[in-house]
Amino acid sequence: MDQDLANKLFEVGAFVLFLDAPANLEFGIDYNAWTIGPLFKGVKLIPPGLHFIYFSTTSKEGKEGIRTGFFHFFESREILVRQWNPQIEDIRDESELDPNQVERLRYNIREFDRNMGPYPLDPPVYYERWKKLTNYITPGLVRRILPNNGKVSHLPDKSANLNPENDVAIAKDKRLGKAIEKEEGMEFTDFDLRRSFPKGATGEEVTRWSLDKSWLARELLKKVYHHDYQVMLGELQLAFVCLLMAQNFSGFNQWKNLVHLLCSCTELIEEKPDMFIDFMDVLQFQLNECPEDFYRDILSENNFTSVMLKTFQRNIPTSNESLLKRYKKLKKFIQVKFDWEIPGDEGSEEEEEEEDAPVIVDL
């Protein structure tokens, strides 16, 4: 690391003290992960802002377990203390530790300096990519969606287990996003794409707002995101990072739902073109971060990406040159990155999945 940068981070950088971690544990922060040794005590010189800290155990046979982690917004010079719990192979946060001991550890943080690795900023490209992947995620969004100290869970919601049909569904289908609909302690914004019209709507209104989901998007912007579309994009980013970094089922489902919603808003695209240019920026960067097999096996399952982008293309007004130009850039990127073309509207045999098809009401 450049010495000037190291000096600057020494003044503002944060710390995560990770005590009693077993050797050979996979430990990571953002884009960087290591197999740690017995002397490892954490990470220092962490740039202030949002970070994702994660770990996974390794069996005696060398097989990695499920990756577990948590999001945290670090303040300047903050010292976060976590301790490994070997009984459950998970970490204890500060609420489970002796507060006096935590204060002593913070006071004596310099004693751990030689056993703490610096946050990787050489080369800086990984940190820059991380910031761009998460630039719309706010502290309030993390607190609302991940109320358990930012933890990304892999445990099924207890309420879901009350339904005996879930056991049958899990046995039938083990694919990502299908086995468990929602993990415990994760509160992504709940909305129903099949009910994208107001209560008491006429048949004509049901048909209109089932085809054009602008009404539902406006309701969410007003009631959930306080008229700030960037917070909605922040939830799209948080869902994607939960999927990409932690292979999380709820994140996968929410990412699909939000992409579907935003690709299906005819009126709102005309009203808020800047919102959808920013959406395409977010989506393109997310797809650029995907390994090719990850994209083909997960994000394109059942032609999802193809159908959504074809829908989005139909909804872009031909009079808006900025939107058209940005969409052509996105389309070109997909062609180059994945050697894959978005089918045109005419002559394509692809159809929307039955479960995502719009509701048509006979009048």
Coordinates of C-alpha atoms in Angstrom, one line a residue:
M1 CA 0.0 0.0 0.0
D2 CA 1.2 3.5 -0.8
Q3 CA 2.6 5.1 2.4
D4 CA 0.6 8.3 2.0
L5 CA -2.6 6.3 1.6
A6 CA -1.6 4.1 4.6
N7 CA -1.0 7.3 6.7
K8 CA -4.3 8.7 5.7
L9 CA -6.2 5.5 6.5
F10 CA -4.4 5.3 9.8
E11 CA -6.1 8.5 10.8
V12 CA -9.6 7.6 9.5
G13 CA -9.6 3.8 8.9
A14 CA -11.8 1.4 11.0
F15 CA -11.0 -2.0 12.5
V16 CA -12.7 -5.3 12.9
L17 CA -11.2 -7.4 15.7
F18 CA -12.0 -11.0 15.1
L19 CA -11.0 -13.1 18.2
D20 CA -10.5 -16.9 18.6
A21 CA -11.0 -17.6 14.9
P22 CA -9.9 -21.2 14.0
A23 CA -7.1 -21.7 11.6
N24 CA -8.1 -22.6 8.0
L25 CA -11.3 -20.6 8.3
E26 CA -12.2 -18.6 5.1
F27 CA -12.5 -15.0 6.1
G28 CA -13.4 -12.2 3.7
I29 CA -14.3 -8.5 3.4
D30 CA -15.9 -7.3 0.3
Y31 CA -14.1 -8.7 -2.8
N32 CA -11.1 -10.1 -0.8
A33 CA -11.0 -13.4 1.1
W34 CA -8.2 -15.5 2.7
T35 CA -7.7 -18.8 4.5
I36 CA -6.5 -17.5 7.8
G37 CA -3.8 -18.8 10.1
P38 CA -3.8 -19.2 13.9
L39 CA -2.4 -15.7 14.6
F40 CA -5.1 -13.8 12.6
K41 CA -6.9 -11.2 14.7
G42 CA -8.9 -9.2 12.1
V43 CA -8.6 -6.4 9.6
K44 CA -7.4 -2.8 10.1
L45 CA -7.4 0.4 8.0
I46 CA -10.9 -0.2 6.7
P47 CA -12.2 2.8 4.6
P48 CA -15.3 4.3 6.3
G49 CA -18.6 3.2 4.7
L50 CA -20.4 0.0 3.9
H51 CA -18.6 -3.3 4.0
F52 CA -19.6 -7.0 3.9
I53 CA -17.7 -9.3 6.3
Y54 CA -18.1 -13.0 5.8
F55 CA -16.6 -16.4 6.7
S56 CA -17.1 -20.1 6.1
T57 CA -15.7 -23.2 7.8
T58 CA -13.9 -26.0 6.1
S59 CA -14.5 -29.7 6.9
K60 CA -11.8 -32.2 7.5
E61 CA -12.3 -33.4 4.0
G62 CA -11.6 -29.9 2.7
K63 CA -15.1 -29.0 1.7
E64 CA -16.2 -25.4 2.4
G65 CA -19.4 -24.8 4.3
I66 CA -22.1 -22.2 3.7
R67 CA -20.8 -18.7 3.6
T68 CA -22.2 -16.5 6.4
G69 CA -21.7 -12.8 6.8
F70 CA -23.0 -9.4 7.9
F71 CA -23.1 -5.9 6.5
H72 CA -21.8 -3.0 8.5
F73 CA -21.4 0.8 7.9
F74 CA -18.1 1.6 9.5
E75 CA -17.6 5.1 11.0
S76 CA -14.1 6.7 11.0
R77 CA -11.8 5.0 13.5
E78 CA -14.6 2.6 14.6
I79 CA -13.5 -0.6 16.3
L80 CA -15.9 -3.5 15.8
V81 CA -15.4 -6.6 18.1
R82 CA -16.5 -10.1 17.1
Q83 CA -15.6 -13.4 18.7
W84 CA -15.8 -16.9 17.3
N85 CA -18.2 -19.4 18.9
P86 CA -17.0 -22.9 18.2
Q87 CA -20.2 -24.5 19.5
I88 CA -22.3 -23.1 16.7
E89 CA -19.5 -22.3 14.3
D90 CA -20.6 -18.7 14.1
I91 CA -19.6 -15.4 15.6
R92 CA -20.7 -13.6 18.8
D93 CA -21.4 -9.9 18.3
E94 CA -20.9 -7.3 21.0
S95 CA -24.3 -7.7 22.5
E96 CA -23.2 -11.2 23.6
L97 CA -19.9 -10.1 25.0
D98 CA -18.9 -8.5 28.3
P99 CA -19.1 -4.8 27.7
N100 CA -16.1 -4.1 30.0
Q101 CA -14.0 -6.6 28.1
V102 CA -15.0 -5.0 24.8
E103 CA -13.9 -1.6 26.1
R104 CA -10.6 -3.0 27.2
L105 CA -10.0 -4.5 23.8
R106 CA -10.8 -1.2 22.1
Y107 CA -8.5 0.7 24.4
N108 CA -5.6 -1.8 23.7
I109 CA -6.3 -2.1 19.9
R110 CA -2.6 -1.4 19.1
E111 CA -1.6 -4.6 20.8
F112 CA -3.3 -6.5 18.0
D113 CA -1.7 -4.5 15.2
R114 CA 0.8 -7.0 14.0
N115 CA -1.9 -9.7 13.8
M116 CA -4.4 -7.7 11.8
G117 CA -4.2 -7.5 8.0
P118 CA -4.7 -4.1 6.3
Y119 CA -7.8 -3.7 4.1
P120 CA -6.6 -4.5 0.6
L121 CA -6.2 -1.3 -1.5
D122 CA -3.4 -2.3 -3.7
P123 CA -4.6 -2.4 -6.4
P124 CA -7.4 0.0 -5.6
V125 CA -9.7 -1.4 -8.4
Y126 CA -11.4 -3.9 -6.1
Y127 CA -12.4 -1.3 -3.6
E128 CA -13.6 1.0 -6.5
R129 CA -15.7 -1.9 -7.8
W130 CA -17.2 -2.5 -4.4
K131 CA -18.2 1.1 -4.0
K132 CA -19.9 1.1 -7.4
L133 CA -21.7 -2.1 -6.6
T134 CA -23.2 -0.6 -3.4
N135 CA -23.3 3.1 -3.9
Y136 CA -27.1 3.4 -3.4
I137 CA -27.3 1.3 -0.2
T138 CA -28.0 3.4 2.9
P139 CA -27.6 2.6 6.6
G140 CA -31.3 2.8 7.1
L141 CA -31.9 0.3 4.3
V142 CA -29.6 -2.2 5.9
R143 CA -31.2 -1.7 9.3
R144 CA -34.7 -2.3 7.9
I145 CA -33.9 -5.3 5.7
L146 CA -31.3 -7.0 7.9
P147 CA -32.4 -6.0 11.4
N148 CA -30.2 -8.7 13.0
N149 CA -27.1 -6.5 13.1
G150 CA -26.8 -6.7 9.3
K151 CA -26.5 -10.5 9.3
V152 CA -27.3 -12.4 6.1
S153 CA -29.2 -15.5 7.1
H154 CA -29.4 -18.9 5.5
L155 CA -32.0 -20.3 8.0
P156 CA -35.6 -20.8 6.8
D157 CA -38.2 -18.5 8.3
K158 CA -39.8 -20.4 11.2
S159 CA -43.3 -19.3 9.9
A160 CA -42.6 -21.0 6.6
N161 CA -42.0 -24.3 8.4
L162 CA -45.5 -24.4 9.8
N163 CA -46.8 -25.3 6.3
P164 CA -46.4 -29.0 5.6
E165 CA -46.5 -28.4 1.9
N166 CA -43.1 -26.6 2.1
D167 CA -41.4 -30.0 2.8
V168 CA -42.8 -31.4 -0.4
A169 CA -41.8 -28.3 -2.4
I170 CA -38.3 -28.4 -1.0
A171 CA -38.0 -32.1 -1.8
K172 CA -39.1 -31.5 -5.4
D173 CA -37.0 -28.5 -6.2
K174 CA -33.6 -27.7 -4.9
R175 CA -32.7 -25.0 -7.3
L176 CA -31.6 -21.6 -6.0
G177 CA -34.5 -19.4 -5.0
K178 CA -37.0 -22.2 -5.1
A179 CA -35.9 -24.3 -2.1
I180 CA -36.5 -21.6 0.5
E181 CA -38.6 -18.6 -0.3
K182 CA -37.4 -16.5 2.7
E183 CA -34.7 -16.7 5.2
E184 CA -35.2 -15.9 8.9
G185 CA -34.4 -12.3 9.9
M186 CA -34.5 -10.9 6.3
E187 CA -37.1 -8.2 5.6
F188 CA -36.9 -7.3 1.9
T189 CA -39.8 -5.2 0.7
D190 CA -42.8 -7.4 0.2
F191 CA -44.9 -6.8 -2.9
D192 CA -47.0 -9.0 -5.2
L193 CA -46.3 -8.6 -9.0
R194 CA -49.7 -10.3 -9.6
R195 CA -51.5 -7.6 -7.7
S196 CA -50.1 -4.6 -9.4
F197 CA -53.4 -2.6 -9.4
P198 CA -55.3 -0.7 -6.7
K199 CA -57.9 -2.3 -4.4
G200 CA -61.3 -2.1 -5.9
A201 CA -60.0 -1.6 -9.5
T202 CA -62.3 -2.0 -12.4
G203 CA -61.7 -4.7 -15.0
E204 CA -60.2 -2.2 -17.3
E205 CA -57.9 -0.9 -14.6
V206 CA -56.8 -4.5 -13.6
T207 CA -55.9 -5.2 -17.2
R208 CA -54.1 -1.8 -17.6
W209 CA -52.0 -2.0 -14.4
S210 CA -51.2 -5.7 -14.9
L211 CA -49.6 -5.0 -18.2
D212 CA -48.0 -1.7 -17.1
K213 CA -46.8 -2.0 -13.5
S214 CA -46.3 1.7 -13.0
W215 CA -49.1 2.0 -10.4
L216 CA -47.4 -0.6 -8.2
A217 CA -44.0 1.0 -8.6
R218 CA -45.4 4.4 -7.7
E219 CA -47.1 3.0 -4.6
L220 CA -43.8 1.5 -3.4
L221 CA -41.9 4.7 -4.2
K222 CA -44.4 6.7 -2.1
K223 CA -45.0 4.3 0.9
V224 CA -41.7 2.5 1.2
Y225 CA -38.9 4.5 -0.4
H226 CA -40.2 8.1 0.6
H227 CA -40.3 9.2 -3.1
D228 CA -36.6 8.5 -3.5
Y229 CA -36.0 6.1 -6.3
Q230 CA -32.3 5.8 -5.4
V231 CA -33.3 3.9 -2.2
M232 CA -35.3 1.5 -4.4
L233 CA -32.1 1.0 -6.4
G234 CA -30.3 0.5 -3.2
E235 CA -32.5 -2.4 -2.3
L236 CA -31.9 -3.8 -5.8
Q237 CA -28.1 -3.6 -5.0
L238 CA -28.5 -5.1 -1.5
A239 CA -30.4 -8.0 -2.9
F240 CA -27.8 -8.6 -5.6
V241 CA -24.9 -8.5 -3.2
C242 CA -26.6 -11.0 -0.9
L243 CA -26.9 -13.2 -3.9
L244 CA -23.4 -12.7 -5.4
M245 CA -21.4 -12.7 -2.1
A246 CA -23.5 -15.0 0.1
Q247 CA -25.5 -17.2 -2.4
N248 CA -28.6 -16.1 -0.6
F249 CA -32.1 -17.3 -1.7
S250 CA -34.0 -14.2 -0.5
G251 CA -31.6 -11.9 -2.3
F252 CA -32.1 -13.8 -5.5
N253 CA -35.9 -13.7 -5.3
Q254 CA -36.0 -10.0 -4.5
W255 CA -33.5 -9.1 -7.2
K256 CA -35.7 -10.9 -9.8
N257 CA -38.9 -9.2 -8.4
L258 CA -37.4 -5.7 -8.6
V259 CA -35.9 -6.2 -12.0
H260 CA -39.3 -7.5 -13.3
L261 CA -41.1 -4.5 -11.7
L262 CA -38.8 -1.9 -13.2
C263 CA -38.7 -3.5 -16.6
S264 CA -42.5 -3.4 -16.7
C265 CA -43.4 0.3 -16.1
T266 CA -44.6 1.9 -19.3
E267 CA -45.9 5.2 -17.9
L268 CA -43.2 5.6 -15.2
I269 CA -40.4 5.3 -17.7
E270 CA -41.8 8.3 -19.5
E271 CA -42.3 10.3 -16.3
K272 CA -38.9 9.5 -14.7
P273 CA -36.4 8.7 -17.4
D274 CA -33.4 9.5 -15.1
M275 CA -34.6 6.8 -12.8
F276 CA -34.4 4.2 -15.5
I277 CA -31.1 5.4 -16.9
D278 CA -29.7 4.9 -13.3
F279 CA -31.4 1.5 -13.2
M280 CA -29.7 0.4 -16.4
D281 CA -26.3 1.6 -14.9
V282 CA -26.9 -0.5 -11.8
L283 CA -28.1 -3.5 -13.8
Q284 CA -25.1 -3.4 -16.3
F285 CA -22.6 -3.2 -13.5
Q286 CA -24.2 -6.1 -11.7
L287 CA -24.1 -8.2 -14.8
N288 CA -20.5 -7.2 -15.4
E289 CA -19.6 -8.6 -11.9
C290 CA -21.1 -12.0 -12.7
P291 CA -18.9 -14.9 -13.7
E292 CA -20.3 -16.3 -17.0
D293 CA -21.4 -19.6 -15.4
F294 CA -23.1 -17.7 -12.5
Y295 CA -25.0 -15.6 -15.1
R296 CA -26.0 -18.5 -17.3
D297 CA -27.0 -20.9 -14.5
I298 CA -28.7 -18.4 -12.2
L299 CA -29.7 -15.0 -13.6
S300 CA -30.8 -16.5 -16.9
E301 CA -32.8 -19.3 -15.4
N302 CA -35.9 -19.9 -17.5
N303 CA -34.9 -17.1 -19.9
F304 CA -35.6 -14.6 -17.1
T305 CA -33.1 -11.9 -18.2
S306 CA -34.1 -12.3 -21.9
V307 CA -37.8 -11.9 -21.2
M308 CA -37.3 -8.9 -18.9
L309 CA -35.0 -7.0 -21.2
K310 CA -37.3 -7.6 -24.1
T311 CA -40.1 -6.2 -22.0
F312 CA -38.1 -3.3 -21.0
Q313 CA -37.1 -2.5 -24.6
R314 CA -40.8 -2.4 -25.6
N315 CA -41.6 0.1 -22.8
I316 CA -38.9 2.6 -23.8
P317 CA -40.5 5.5 -25.6
T318 CA -39.1 6.0 -29.0
S319 CA -39.1 9.8 -28.5
N320 CA -36.6 9.6 -25.7
E321 CA -33.1 9.5 -27.2
S322 CA -31.2 9.3 -23.9
L323 CA -33.1 6.2 -22.8
L324 CA -32.7 4.6 -26.3
K325 CA -29.0 5.3 -26.3
R326 CA -28.5 3.9 -22.9
Y327 CA -30.5 0.7 -23.7
K328 CA -28.4 0.2 -26.8
K329 CA -25.3 0.4 -24.7
L330 CA -26.7 -2.2 -22.3
K331 CA -27.7 -4.5 -25.1
K332 CA -24.2 -4.2 -26.7
F333 CA -22.6 -5.0 -23.4
I334 CA -24.6 -8.2 -23.0
Q335 CA -23.7 -9.2 -26.5
V336 CA -20.0 -8.8 -25.9
K337 CA -19.9 -10.0 -22.2
F338 CA -22.0 -13.2 -22.6
D339 CA -22.0 -13.7 -26.4
W340 CA -25.8 -13.6 -26.2
E341 CA -28.4 -11.5 -28.0
I342 CA -31.6 -10.1 -26.6
P343 CA -34.3 -11.4 -29.1
G344 CA -36.2 -8.7 -31.0
D345 CA -39.9 -8.2 -30.4
E346 CA -40.9 -9.7 -33.8
G347 CA -40.6 -13.3 -34.6
S348 CA -39.4 -14.4 -31.3
E349 CA -40.7 -17.7 -30.0
E350 CA -39.8 -17.0 -26.4
E351 CA -42.7 -16.3 -24.1
E352 CA -42.9 -15.1 -20.5
E353 CA -43.0 -17.7 -17.8
E354 CA -46.5 -18.6 -17.0
E355 CA -46.2 -17.4 -13.4
D356 CA -45.0 -14.0 -14.6
A357 CA -47.5 -13.5 -17.4
P358 CA -49.8 -10.4 -17.0
V359 CA -53.4 -10.7 -15.9
I360 CA -55.8 -10.1 -18.8
V361 CA -59.4 -9.4 -17.9
D362 CA -62.2 -10.0 -20.4
L363 CA -64.5 -6.9 -20.5

